[in-house]
PDB file of C-alpha atoms in Angstrom:
ATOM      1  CA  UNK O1446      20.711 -11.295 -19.409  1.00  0.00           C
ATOM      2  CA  UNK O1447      20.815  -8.101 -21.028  1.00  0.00           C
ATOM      3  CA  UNK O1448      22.049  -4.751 -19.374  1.00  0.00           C
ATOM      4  CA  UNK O1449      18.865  -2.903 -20.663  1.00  0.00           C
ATOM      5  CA  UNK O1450      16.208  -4.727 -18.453  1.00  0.00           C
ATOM      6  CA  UNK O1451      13.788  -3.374 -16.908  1.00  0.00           C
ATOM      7  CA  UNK O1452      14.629  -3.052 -13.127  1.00  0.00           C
ATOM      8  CA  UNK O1453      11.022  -3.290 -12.130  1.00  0.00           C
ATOM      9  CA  UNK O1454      10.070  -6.092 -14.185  1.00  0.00           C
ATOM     10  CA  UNK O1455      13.244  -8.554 -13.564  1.00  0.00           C
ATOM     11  CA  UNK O1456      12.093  -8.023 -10.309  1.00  0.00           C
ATOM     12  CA  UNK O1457       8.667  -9.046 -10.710  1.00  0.00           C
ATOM     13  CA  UNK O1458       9.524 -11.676 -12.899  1.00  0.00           C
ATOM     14  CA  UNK O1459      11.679 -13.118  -9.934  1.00  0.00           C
ATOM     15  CA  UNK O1460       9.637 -12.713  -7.296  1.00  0.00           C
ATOM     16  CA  UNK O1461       6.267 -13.819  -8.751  1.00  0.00           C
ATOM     17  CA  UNK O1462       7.485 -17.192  -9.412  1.00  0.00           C
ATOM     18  CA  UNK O1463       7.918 -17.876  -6.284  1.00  0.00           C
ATOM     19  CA  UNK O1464       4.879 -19.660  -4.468  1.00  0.00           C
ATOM     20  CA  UNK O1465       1.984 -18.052  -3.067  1.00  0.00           C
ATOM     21  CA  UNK O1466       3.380 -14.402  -3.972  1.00  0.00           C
ATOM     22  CA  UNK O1467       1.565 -11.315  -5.055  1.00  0.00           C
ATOM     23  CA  UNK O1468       2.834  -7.578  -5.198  1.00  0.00           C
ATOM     24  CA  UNK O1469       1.264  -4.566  -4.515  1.00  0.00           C
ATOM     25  CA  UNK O1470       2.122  -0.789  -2.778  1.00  0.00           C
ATOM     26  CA  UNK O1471       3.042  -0.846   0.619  1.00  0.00           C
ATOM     27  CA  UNK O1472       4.193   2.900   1.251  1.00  0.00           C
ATOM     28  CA  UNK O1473       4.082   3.532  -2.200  1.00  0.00           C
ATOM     29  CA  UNK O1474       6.570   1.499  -3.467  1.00  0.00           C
ATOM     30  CA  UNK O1475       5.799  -2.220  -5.421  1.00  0.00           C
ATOM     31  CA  UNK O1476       6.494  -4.670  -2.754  1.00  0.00           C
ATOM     32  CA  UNK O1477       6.134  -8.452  -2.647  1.00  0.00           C
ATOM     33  CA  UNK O1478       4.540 -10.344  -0.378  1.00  0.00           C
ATOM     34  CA  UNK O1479       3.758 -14.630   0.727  1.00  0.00           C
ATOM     35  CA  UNK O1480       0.073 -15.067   0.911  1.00  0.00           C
ATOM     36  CA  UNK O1481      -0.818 -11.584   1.091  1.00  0.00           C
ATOM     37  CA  UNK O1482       1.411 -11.165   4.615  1.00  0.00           C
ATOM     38  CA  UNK O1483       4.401 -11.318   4.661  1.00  0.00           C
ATOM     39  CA  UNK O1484       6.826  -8.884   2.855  1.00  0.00           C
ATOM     40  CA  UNK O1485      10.199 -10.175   1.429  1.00  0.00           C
ATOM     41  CA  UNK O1486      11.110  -7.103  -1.499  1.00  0.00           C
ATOM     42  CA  UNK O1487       9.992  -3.784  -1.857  1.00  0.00           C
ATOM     43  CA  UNK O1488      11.469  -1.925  -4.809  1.00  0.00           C
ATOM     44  CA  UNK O1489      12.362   1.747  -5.232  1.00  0.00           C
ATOM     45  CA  UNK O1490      13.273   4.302  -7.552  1.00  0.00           C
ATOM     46  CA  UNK O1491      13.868   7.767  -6.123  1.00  0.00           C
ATOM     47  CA  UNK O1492      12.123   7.087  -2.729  1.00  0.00           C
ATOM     48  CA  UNK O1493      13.709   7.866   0.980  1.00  0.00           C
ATOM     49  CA  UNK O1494      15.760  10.397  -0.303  1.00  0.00           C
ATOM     50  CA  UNK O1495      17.802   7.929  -2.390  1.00  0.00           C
ATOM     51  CA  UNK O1496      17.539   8.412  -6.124  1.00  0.00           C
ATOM     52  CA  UNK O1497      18.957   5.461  -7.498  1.00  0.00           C
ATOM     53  CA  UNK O1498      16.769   2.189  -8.237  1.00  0.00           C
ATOM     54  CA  UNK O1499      17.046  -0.170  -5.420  1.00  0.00           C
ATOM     55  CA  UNK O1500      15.670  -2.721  -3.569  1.00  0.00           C
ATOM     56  CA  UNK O1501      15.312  -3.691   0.032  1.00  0.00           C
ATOM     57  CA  UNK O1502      14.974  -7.518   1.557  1.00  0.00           C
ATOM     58  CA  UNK O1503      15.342  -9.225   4.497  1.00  0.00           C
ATOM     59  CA  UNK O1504      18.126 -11.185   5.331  1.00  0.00           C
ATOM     60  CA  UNK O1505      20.232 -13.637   7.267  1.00  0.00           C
ATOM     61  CA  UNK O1506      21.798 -12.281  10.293  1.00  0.00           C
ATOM     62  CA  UNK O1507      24.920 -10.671   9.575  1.00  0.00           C
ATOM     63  CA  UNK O1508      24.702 -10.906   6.243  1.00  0.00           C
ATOM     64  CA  UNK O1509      23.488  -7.460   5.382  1.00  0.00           C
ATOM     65  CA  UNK O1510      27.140  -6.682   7.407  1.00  0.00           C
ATOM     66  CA  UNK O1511      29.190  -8.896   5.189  1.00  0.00           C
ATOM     67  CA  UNK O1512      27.552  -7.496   2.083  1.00  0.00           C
ATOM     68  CA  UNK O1513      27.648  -3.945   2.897  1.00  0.00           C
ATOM     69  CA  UNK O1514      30.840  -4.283   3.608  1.00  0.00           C
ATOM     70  CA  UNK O1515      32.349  -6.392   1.078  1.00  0.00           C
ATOM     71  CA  UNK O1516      30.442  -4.181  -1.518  1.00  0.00           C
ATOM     72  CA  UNK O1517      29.135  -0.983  -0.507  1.00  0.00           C
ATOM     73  CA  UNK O1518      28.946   0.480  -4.044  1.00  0.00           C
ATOM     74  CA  UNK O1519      26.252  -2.654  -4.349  1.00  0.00           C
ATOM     75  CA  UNK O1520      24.842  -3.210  -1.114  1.00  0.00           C
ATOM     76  CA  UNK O1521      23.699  -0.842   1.349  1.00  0.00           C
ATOM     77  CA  UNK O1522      21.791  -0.637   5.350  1.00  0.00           C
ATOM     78  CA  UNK O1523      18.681   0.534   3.855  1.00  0.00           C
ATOM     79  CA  UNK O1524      16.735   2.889   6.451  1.00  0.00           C
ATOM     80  CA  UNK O1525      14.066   2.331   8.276  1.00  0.00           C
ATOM     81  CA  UNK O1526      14.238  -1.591   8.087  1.00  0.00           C
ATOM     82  CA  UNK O1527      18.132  -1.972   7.982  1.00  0.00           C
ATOM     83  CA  UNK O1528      18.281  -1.868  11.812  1.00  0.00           C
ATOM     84  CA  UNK O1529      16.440  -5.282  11.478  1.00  0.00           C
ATOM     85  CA  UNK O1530      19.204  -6.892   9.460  1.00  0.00           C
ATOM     86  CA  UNK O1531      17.426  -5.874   5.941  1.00  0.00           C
ATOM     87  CA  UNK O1532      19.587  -5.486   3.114  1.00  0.00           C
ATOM     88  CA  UNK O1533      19.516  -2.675   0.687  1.00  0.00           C
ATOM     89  CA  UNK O1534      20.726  -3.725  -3.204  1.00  0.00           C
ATOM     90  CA  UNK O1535      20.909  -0.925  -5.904  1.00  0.00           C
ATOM     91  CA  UNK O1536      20.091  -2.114  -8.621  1.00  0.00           C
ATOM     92  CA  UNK O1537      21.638   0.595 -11.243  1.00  0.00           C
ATOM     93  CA  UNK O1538      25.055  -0.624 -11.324  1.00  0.00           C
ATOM     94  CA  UNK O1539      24.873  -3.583 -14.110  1.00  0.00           C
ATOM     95  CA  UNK O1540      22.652  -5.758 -11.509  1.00  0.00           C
ATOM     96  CA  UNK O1541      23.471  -9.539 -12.270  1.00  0.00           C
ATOM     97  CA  UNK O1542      20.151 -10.746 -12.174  1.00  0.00           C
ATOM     98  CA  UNK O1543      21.241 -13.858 -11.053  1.00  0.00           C
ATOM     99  CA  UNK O1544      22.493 -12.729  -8.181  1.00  0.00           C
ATOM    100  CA  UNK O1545      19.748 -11.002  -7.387  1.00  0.00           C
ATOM    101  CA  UNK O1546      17.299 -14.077  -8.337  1.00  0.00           C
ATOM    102  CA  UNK O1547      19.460 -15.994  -5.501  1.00  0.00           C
ATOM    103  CA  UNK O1548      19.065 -12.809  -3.081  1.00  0.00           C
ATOM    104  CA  UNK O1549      15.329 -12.675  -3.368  1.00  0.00           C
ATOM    105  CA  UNK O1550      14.629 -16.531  -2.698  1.00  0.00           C
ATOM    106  CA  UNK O1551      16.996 -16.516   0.342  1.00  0.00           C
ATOM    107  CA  UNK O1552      14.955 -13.003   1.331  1.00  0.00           C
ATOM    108  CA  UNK O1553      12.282 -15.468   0.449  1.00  0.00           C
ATOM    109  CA  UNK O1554      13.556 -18.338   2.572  1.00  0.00           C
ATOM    110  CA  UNK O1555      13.769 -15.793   5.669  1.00  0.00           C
ATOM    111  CA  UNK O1556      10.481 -15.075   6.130  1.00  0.00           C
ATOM    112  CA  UNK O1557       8.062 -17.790   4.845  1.00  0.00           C
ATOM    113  CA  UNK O1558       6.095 -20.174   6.451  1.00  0.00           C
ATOM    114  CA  UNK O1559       7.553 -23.934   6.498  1.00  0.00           C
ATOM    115  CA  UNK O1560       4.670 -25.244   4.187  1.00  0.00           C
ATOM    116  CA  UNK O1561       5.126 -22.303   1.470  1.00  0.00           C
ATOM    117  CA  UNK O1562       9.038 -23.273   1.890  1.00  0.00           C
ATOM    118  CA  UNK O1563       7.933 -27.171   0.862  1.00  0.00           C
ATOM    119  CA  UNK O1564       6.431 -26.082  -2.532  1.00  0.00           C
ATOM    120  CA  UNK O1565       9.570 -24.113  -3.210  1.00  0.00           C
ATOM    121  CA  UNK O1566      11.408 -27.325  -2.641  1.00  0.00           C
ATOM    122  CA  UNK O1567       8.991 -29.376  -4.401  1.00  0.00           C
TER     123      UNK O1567
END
């Protein structure tokens, strides 16, 4: 894909084509959520005293400690929710929206029910 993409709209483009997702503000920035409930992205751009465009998403355990660690020009502990193993991406150094595609459905994966999970793997 093309460096010049909008951050905000890869993102919704990913994440509302997963099933049973919607977005709307949660703390004023666009977040996504599975049926209405459950959150698995928020995006930001300048919020929590961190200017850059990011995104936060739940993850695995310990795999907000590999990333962050392997990467930390990438991949940050993003506050507030990092202490509960979400990962922070920024999104502002050439994102490879594949990767990220890949991040969101295992952020995805993490948190939704087992029938939402069978339509994914329908």
């Amino acid at each position: 894909m093309a460096k010049d993409l909008d951050p905000l709209t890869e993102i919704r483009r990913i994440c509302l084509a997963l099933p049973e997702t919607s977005e709307r503000l949660s703390h004023g920035s666009p977040s996504f959520f599975i049926r209405e409930k459950k959150t698995f992205m928020s995006f930001h751009d300048g919020h929590h005293d961190n200017d850059r465009v990011h995104l936060w998403c739940p993850a695995p355990p310990g795999v907000q400690e590999q990333m962050v660690e392997a990467e930390p020009e990438r991949f940050f502990r993003p506050p507030y929710v990092g202490g509960r193993g979400w990962l922070g991406v920024y999104l502002d150094v050439d994102p490879d929206w594949d990767e990220i595609e890949g991040i969101a459905e295992e952020a995805f994966r993490h948190v939704a029910p087992k029938t939402v999970l069978a339509q994914l793997d329908a």
